[in-house]
One Martini backbone bead per residue (centre of mass of N, CA, C, O) as a GRO file, in nm:
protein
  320
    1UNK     BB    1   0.807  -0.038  -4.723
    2UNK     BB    2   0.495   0.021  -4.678
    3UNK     BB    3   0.266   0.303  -4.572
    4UNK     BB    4   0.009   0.299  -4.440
    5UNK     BB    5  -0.330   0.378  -4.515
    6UNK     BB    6  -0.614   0.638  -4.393
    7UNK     BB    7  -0.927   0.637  -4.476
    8UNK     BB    8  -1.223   0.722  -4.438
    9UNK     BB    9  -1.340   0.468  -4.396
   10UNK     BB   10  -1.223   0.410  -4.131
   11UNK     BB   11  -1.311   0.228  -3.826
   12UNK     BB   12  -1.308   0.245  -3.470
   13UNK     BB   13  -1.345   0.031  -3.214
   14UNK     BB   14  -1.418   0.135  -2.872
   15UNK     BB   15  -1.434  -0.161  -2.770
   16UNK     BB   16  -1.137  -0.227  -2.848
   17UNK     BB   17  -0.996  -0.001  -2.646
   18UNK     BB   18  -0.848   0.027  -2.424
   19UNK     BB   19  -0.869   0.207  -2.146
   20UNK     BB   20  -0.587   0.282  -2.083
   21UNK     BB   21  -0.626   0.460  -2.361
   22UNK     BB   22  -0.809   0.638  -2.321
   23UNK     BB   23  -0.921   0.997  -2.387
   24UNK     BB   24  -1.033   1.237  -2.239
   25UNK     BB   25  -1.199   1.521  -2.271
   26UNK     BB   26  -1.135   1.836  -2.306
   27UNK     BB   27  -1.241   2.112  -2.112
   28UNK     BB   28  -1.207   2.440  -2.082
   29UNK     BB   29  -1.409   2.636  -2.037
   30UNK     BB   30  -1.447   2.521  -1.768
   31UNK     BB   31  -1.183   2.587  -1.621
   32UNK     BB   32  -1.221   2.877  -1.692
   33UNK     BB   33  -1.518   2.913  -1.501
   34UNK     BB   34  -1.361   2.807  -1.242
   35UNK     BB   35  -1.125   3.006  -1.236
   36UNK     BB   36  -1.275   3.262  -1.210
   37UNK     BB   37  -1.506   3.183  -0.965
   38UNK     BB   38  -1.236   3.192  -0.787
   39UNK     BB   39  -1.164   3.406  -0.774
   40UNK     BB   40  -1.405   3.568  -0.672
   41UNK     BB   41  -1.424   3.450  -0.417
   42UNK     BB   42  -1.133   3.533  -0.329
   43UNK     BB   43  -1.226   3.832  -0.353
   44UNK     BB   44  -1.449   3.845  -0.132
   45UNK     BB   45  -1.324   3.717   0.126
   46UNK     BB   46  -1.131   3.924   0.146
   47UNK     BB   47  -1.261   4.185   0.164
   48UNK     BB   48  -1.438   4.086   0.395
   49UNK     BB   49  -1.162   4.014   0.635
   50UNK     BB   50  -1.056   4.337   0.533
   51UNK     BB   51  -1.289   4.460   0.640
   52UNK     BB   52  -1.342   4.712   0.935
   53UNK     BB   53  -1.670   4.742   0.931
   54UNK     BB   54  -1.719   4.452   1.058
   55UNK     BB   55  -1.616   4.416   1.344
   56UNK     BB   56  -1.506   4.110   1.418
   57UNK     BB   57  -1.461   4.161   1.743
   58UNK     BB   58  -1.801   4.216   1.763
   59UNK     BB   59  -1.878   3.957   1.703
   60UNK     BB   60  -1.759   3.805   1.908
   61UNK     BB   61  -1.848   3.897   2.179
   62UNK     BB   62  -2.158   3.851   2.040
   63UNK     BB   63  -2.191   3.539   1.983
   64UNK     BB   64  -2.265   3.463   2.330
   65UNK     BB   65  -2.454   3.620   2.424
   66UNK     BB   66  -2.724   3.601   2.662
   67UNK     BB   67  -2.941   3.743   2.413
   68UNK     BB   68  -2.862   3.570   2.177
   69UNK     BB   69  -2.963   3.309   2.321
   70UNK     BB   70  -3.235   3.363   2.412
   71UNK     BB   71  -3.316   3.412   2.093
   72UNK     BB   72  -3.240   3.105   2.003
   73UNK     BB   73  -3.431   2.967   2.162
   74UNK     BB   74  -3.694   3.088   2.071
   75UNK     BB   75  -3.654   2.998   1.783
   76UNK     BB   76  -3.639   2.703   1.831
   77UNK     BB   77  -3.908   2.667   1.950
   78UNK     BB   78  -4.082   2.811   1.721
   79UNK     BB   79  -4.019   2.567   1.519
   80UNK     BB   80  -4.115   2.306   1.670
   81UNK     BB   81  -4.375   2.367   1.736
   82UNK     BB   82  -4.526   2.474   1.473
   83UNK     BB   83  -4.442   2.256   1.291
   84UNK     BB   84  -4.596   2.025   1.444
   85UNK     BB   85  -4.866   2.162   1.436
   86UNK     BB   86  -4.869   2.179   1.149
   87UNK     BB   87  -4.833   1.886   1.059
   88UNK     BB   88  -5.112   1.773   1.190
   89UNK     BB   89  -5.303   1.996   1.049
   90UNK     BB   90  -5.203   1.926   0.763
   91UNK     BB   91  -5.313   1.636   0.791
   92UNK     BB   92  -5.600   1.683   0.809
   93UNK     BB   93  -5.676   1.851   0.571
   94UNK     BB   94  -5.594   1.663   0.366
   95UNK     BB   95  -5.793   1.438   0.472
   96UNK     BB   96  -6.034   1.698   0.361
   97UNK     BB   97  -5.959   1.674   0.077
   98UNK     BB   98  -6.015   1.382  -0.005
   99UNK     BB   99  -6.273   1.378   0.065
  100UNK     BB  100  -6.590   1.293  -0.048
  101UNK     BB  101  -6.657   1.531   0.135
  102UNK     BB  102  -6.755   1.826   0.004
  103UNK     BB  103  -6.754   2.015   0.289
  104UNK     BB  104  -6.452   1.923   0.371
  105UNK     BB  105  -6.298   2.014   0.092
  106UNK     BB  106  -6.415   2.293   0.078
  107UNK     BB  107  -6.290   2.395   0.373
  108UNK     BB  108  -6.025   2.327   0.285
  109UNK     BB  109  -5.975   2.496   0.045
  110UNK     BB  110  -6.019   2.758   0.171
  111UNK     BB  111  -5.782   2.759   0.364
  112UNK     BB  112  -5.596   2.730   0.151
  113UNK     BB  113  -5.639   3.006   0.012
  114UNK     BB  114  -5.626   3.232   0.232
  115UNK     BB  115  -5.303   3.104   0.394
  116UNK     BB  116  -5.155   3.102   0.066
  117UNK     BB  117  -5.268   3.432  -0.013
  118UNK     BB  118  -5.135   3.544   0.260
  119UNK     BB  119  -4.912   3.718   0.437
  120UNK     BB  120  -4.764   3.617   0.701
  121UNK     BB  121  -4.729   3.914   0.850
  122UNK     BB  122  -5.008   3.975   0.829
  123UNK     BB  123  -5.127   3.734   0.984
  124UNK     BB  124  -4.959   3.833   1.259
  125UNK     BB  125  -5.102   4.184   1.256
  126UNK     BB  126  -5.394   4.056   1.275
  127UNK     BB  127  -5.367   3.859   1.580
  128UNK     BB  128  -5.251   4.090   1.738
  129UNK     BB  129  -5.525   4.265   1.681
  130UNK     BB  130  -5.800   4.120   1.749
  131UNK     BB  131  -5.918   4.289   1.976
  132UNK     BB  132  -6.064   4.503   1.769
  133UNK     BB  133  -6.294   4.279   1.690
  134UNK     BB  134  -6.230   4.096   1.961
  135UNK     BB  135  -6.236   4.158   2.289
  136UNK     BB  136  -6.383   3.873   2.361
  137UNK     BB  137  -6.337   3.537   2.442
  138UNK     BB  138  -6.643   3.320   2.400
  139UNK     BB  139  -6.840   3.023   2.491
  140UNK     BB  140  -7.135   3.013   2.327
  141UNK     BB  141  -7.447   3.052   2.217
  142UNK     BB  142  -7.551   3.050   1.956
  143UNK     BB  143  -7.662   3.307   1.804
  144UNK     BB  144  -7.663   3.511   2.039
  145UNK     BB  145  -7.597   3.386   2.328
  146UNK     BB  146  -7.517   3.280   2.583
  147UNK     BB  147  -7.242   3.283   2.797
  148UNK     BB  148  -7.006   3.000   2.933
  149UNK     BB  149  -6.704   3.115   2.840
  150UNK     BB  150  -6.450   3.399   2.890
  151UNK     BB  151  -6.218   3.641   2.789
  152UNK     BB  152  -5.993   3.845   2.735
  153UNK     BB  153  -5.814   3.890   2.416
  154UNK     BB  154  -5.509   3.947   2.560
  155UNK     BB  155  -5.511   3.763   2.788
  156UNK     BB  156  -5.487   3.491   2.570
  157UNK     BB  157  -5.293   3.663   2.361
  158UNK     BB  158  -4.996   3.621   2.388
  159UNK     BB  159  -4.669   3.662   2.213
  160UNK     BB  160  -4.669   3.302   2.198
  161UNK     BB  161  -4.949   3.297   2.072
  162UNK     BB  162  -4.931   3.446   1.785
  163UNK     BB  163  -4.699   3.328   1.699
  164UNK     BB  164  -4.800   3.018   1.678
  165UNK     BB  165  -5.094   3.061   1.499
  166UNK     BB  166  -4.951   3.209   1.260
  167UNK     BB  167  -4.736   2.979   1.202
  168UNK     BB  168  -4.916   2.741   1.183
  169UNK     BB  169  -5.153   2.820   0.974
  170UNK     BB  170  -4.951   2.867   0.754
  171UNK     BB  171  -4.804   2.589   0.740
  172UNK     BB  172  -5.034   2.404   0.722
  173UNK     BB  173  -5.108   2.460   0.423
  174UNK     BB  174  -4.865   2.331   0.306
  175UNK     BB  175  -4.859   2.075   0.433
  176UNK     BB  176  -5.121   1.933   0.285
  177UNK     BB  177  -4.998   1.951   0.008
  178UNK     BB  178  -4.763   1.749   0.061
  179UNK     BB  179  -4.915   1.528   0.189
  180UNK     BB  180  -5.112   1.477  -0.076
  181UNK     BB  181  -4.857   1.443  -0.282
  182UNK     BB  182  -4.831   1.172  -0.153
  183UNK     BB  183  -5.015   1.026  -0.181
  184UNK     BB  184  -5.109   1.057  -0.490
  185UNK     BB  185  -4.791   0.882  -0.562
  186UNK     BB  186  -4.993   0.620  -0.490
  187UNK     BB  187  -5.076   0.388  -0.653
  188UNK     BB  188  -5.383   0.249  -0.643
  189UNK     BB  189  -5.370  -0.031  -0.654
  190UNK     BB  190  -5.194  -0.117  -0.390
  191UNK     BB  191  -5.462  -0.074  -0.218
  192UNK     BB  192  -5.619  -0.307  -0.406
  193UNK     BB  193  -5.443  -0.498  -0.314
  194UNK     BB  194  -5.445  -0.530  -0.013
  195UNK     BB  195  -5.717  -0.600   0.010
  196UNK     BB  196  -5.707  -0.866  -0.147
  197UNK     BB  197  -5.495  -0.972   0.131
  198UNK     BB  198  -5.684  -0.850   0.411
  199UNK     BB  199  -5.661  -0.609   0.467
  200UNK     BB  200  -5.702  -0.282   0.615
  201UNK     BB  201  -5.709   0.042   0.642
  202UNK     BB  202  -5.435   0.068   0.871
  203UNK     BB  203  -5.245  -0.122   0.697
  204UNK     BB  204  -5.249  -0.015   0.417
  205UNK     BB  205  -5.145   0.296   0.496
  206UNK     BB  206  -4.893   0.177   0.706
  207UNK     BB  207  -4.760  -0.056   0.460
  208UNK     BB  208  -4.807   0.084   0.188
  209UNK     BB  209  -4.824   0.385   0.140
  210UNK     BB  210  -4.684   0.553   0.355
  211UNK     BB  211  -4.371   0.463   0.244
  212UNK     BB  212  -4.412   0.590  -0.008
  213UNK     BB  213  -4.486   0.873   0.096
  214UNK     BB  214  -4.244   0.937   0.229
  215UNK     BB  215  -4.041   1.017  -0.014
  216UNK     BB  216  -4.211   1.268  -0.084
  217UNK     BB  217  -4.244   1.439   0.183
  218UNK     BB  218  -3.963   1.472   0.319
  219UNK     BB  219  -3.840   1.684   0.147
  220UNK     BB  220  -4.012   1.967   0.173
  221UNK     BB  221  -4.018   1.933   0.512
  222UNK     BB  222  -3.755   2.008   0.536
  223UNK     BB  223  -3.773   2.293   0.381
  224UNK     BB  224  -4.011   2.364   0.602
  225UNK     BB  225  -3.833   2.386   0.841
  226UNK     BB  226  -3.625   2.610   0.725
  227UNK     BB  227  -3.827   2.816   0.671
  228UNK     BB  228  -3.925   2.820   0.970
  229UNK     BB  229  -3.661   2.932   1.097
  230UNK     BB  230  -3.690   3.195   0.918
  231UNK     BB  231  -4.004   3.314   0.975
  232UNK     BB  232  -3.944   3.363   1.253
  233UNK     BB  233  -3.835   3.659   1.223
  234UNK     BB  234  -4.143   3.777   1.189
  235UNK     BB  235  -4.197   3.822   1.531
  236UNK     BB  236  -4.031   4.110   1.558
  237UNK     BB  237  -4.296   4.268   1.482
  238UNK     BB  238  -4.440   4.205   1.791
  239UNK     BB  239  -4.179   4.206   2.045
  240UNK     BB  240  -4.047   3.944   2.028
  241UNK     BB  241  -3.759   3.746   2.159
  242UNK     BB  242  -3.586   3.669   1.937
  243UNK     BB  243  -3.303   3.689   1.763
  244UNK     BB  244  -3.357   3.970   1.611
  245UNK     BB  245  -3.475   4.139   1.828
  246UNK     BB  246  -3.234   4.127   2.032
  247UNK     BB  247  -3.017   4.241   1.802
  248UNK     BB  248  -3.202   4.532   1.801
  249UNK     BB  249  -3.179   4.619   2.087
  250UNK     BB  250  -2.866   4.620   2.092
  251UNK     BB  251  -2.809   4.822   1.863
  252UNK     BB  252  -3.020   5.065   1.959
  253UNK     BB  253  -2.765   5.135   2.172
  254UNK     BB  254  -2.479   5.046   2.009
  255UNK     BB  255  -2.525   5.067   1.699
  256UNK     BB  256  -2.386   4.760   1.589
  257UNK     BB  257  -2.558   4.675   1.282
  258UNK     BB  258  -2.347   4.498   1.141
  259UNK     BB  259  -2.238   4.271   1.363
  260UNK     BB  260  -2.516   4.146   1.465
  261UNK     BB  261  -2.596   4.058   1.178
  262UNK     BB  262  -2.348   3.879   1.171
  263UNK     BB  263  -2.454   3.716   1.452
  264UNK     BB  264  -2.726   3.599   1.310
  265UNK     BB  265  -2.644   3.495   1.053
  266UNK     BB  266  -2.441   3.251   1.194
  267UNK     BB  267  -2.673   3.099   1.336
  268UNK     BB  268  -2.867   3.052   1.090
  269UNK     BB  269  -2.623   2.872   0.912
  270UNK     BB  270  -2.595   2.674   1.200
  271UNK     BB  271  -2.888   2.550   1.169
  272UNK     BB  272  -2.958   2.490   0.843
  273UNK     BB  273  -2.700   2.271   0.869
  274UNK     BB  274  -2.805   2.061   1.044
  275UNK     BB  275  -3.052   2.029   0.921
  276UNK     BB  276  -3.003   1.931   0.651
  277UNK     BB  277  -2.832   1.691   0.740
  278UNK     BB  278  -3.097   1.570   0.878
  279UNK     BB  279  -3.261   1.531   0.602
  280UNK     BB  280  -3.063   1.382   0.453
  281UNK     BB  281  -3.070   1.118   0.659
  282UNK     BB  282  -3.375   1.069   0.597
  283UNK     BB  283  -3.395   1.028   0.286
  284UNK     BB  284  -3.190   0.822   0.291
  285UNK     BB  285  -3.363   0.613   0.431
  286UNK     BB  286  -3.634   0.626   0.243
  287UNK     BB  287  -3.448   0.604  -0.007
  288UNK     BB  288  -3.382   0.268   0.019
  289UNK     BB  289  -3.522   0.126  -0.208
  290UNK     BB  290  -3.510   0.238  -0.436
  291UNK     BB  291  -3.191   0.139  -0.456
  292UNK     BB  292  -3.223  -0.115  -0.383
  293UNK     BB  293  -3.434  -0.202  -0.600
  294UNK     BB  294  -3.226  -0.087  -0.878
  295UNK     BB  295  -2.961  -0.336  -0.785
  296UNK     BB  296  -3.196  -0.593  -0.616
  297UNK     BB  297  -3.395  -0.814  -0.643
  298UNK     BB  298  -3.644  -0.958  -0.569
  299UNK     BB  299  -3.825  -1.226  -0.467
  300UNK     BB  300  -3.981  -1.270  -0.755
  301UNK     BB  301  -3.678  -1.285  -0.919
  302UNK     BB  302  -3.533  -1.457  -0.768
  303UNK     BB  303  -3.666  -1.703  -0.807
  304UNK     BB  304  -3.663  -1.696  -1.123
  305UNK     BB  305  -3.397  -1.727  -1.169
  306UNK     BB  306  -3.365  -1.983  -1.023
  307UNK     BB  307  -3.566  -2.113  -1.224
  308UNK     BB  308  -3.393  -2.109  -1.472
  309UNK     BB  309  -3.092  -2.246  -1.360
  310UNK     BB  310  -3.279  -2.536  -1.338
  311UNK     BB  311  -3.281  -2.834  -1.406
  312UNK     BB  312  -3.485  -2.981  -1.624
  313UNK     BB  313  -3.678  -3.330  -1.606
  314UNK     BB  314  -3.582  -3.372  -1.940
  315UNK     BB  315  -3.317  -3.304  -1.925
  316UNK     BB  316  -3.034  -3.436  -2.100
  317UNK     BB  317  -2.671  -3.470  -1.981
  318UNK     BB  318  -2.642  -3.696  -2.215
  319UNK     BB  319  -2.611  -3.617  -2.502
  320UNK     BB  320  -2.567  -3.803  -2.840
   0.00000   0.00000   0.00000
C-alpha cells in the first residue's frame, strides 16, 4: 500500500469540513491577560474587604442614617427638576440654533458658547453671589424707567433657587446640542416626502422625524442625567444639604471621614445603576426599527418578493 503524499500546492476547502470537525484558535495570551486582571481584581477586593481603616460597621451604620436619606432625597429631586428643566429649554434653544432667523441663532449660539465655555462651578458660586452686582430683582421699564415690581435678590434666590438656576442653565446649552444633532441626523428628504403626501409640519415632525431622532438623542440624554446626578454634588459648595453636604457635616463631628465617603460612594453607585438600566430599556425600545428593520423586510420589500414568486399569466405550467 502506498502512502498517501501531501504537496504543499494540496489545499482544502473550509465550506467542505464537517462544523463538528472545526477546530477554534486558541488565543493564549487572551487567557494569560484575563488571568493576570482577575487576579488583581481579586487582590484589590481583598485587601478592601480587610483593611480595618475602611470601619466597614460604622459605614452600615450610617448607611440608612436620617441625614443621609434625607440628603439623598435632595439629590434626587434636585437631579429630577433641573434635568427636566434643562431638557425642555435645551429643546427651545435647539430650535433657535436651527432657526433662520439669524438674530435667534446667533442669541442662541452665544447662550451656548458662554454655559458650555465655563464652568458648572464657577456659575454656582456667580449665581450664589449675585446680589453683590444686583441687591434687587425688579421688573421695570426698560433703559432705567420706573420699577413695576421688584424684591430683595437673596429674598428671591434661595438655596433650592440658585441650585436649580445654576444646574438647569448649564444643563441646557448640552442638551440644546444634543437636540440639534439628533435632528440633524435625520435625512432631509424624508421631511420632503412626507410633505408630498399632504402630511403638515407637526405631523411630519412627530411621525417621521421625531422618532428617527429619537434614536440619537435618548443614548446621551441618558448619559447626561448620569452626568446630572453626580454634578449635582457640586451645590455643597453653596452650603445645600444634598447628599455630600449631609456626609460632610456628619464626618466634621464625628471625624470618620472615609466612612462616610464610602456611604455616598455606595447610594450614588445605586442611582447610576438603576439610571443605566432603565437608560438601557429605552434605548431598546427607540431602537426597535432599527433591528426589526435589519433581519424582516419592510412592506414593499414583503409586495416584491411576494409578487416574484407569483406565477406569471404567460407562464406555460406545461412546457412541451
Amino acid at each position: 500500500m502506498k502512502a498517501a503524499t501531501v504537496t504543499a500546492s494540496t489545499r482544502v476547502d473550509p465550506s467542505a469540513v464537517p462544523p463538528s470537525e472545526l477546530v477554534p484558535m486558541r488565543h493564549q495570551g487572551r487567557r494569560l491577560a484575563a488571568l493576570a486582571v482577575l487576579l488583581v481584581a481579586a487582590n484589590l477586593g481583598y485587601s478592601v474587604m480587610t483593611n480595618d481603616n475602611f470601619e466597614w460597621p460604622v459605614v452600615g451604620d450610617y448607611l440608612f442614617h436620617p441625614e443621609i436619606m434625607a440628603g439623598l432625597r435632595t439629590t434626587l429631586v434636585l437631579t429630577g427638576v433641573s434635568m427636566t428643566l434643562g431638557i425642555t429649554l435645551g429643546i427651545v434653544l435647539a430650535a433657535c440654533r436651527m432657526s433662520e432667523n439669524r438674530v435667534l441663532s446667533s442669541l442662541s449660539g452665544a447662550y451656548l458658547w458662554f454655559f458650555r465655555g465655563t464652568p458648572l462651578l464657577v456659575q454656582l458660586i456667580f449665581w450664589f453671589n449675585l446680589s453683590a452686582l444686583y441687591p434687587r430683582l425688579s421688573l421695570s421699564v426698560p433703559f432705567g424707567g420706573p420699577e413695576i415690581a421688584g424684591a430683595a435678590t437673596n429674598g428671591v434666590l434661595n438655596l433650592w433657587a440658585v441650585a436649580i438656576i445654576g444646574l438647569t442653565l448649564n444643563e441646557s446649552a448640552y442638551m440644546a446640542e444634543i437636540v440639534r444633532g439628533g435632528l440633524l441626523s435625520v435625512p432631509k428628504h424624508q421631511s420632503e416626502a412626507a410633505v408630498a403626501l399632504g402630511m403638515n409640519r407637526w405631523q411630519t415632525f412627530s411621525r417621521v422625524v421625531l422618532p428617527q431622532a429619537l434614536r440619537v438623542i435618548v443614548p446621551p440624554t441618558g448619559n447626561q442625567v448620569i452626568g446630572m446626578l453626580k454634578h449635582s454634588s457640586l451645590v455643597s459648595i453653596i452650603a445645600l444639604a444634598d447628599l455630600l453636604y449631609s456626609a460632610q457635616l456628619i464626618y466634621s463631628q464625628n471625624f470618620r471621614t472615609i466612612p462616610l465617603l464610602v456611604v455616598i460612594s455606595i447610594w450614588y453607585l445605586v442611582c447610576t445603576t438603576v439610571l443605566s438600566y432603565a437608560q438601557s430599556h429605552i434605548e431598546r425600545h427607540y431602537g426597535r426599527g432599527v433591528h426589526v428593520g435589519a433581519h424582516r423586510p419592510g412592506g414593499v420589500a414583503k409586495l416584491r418578493s411576494r409578487l416574484a414568486r407569483r406565477p406569471q399569466a404567460n407562464d406555460n405550467p406545461n412546457p412541451a
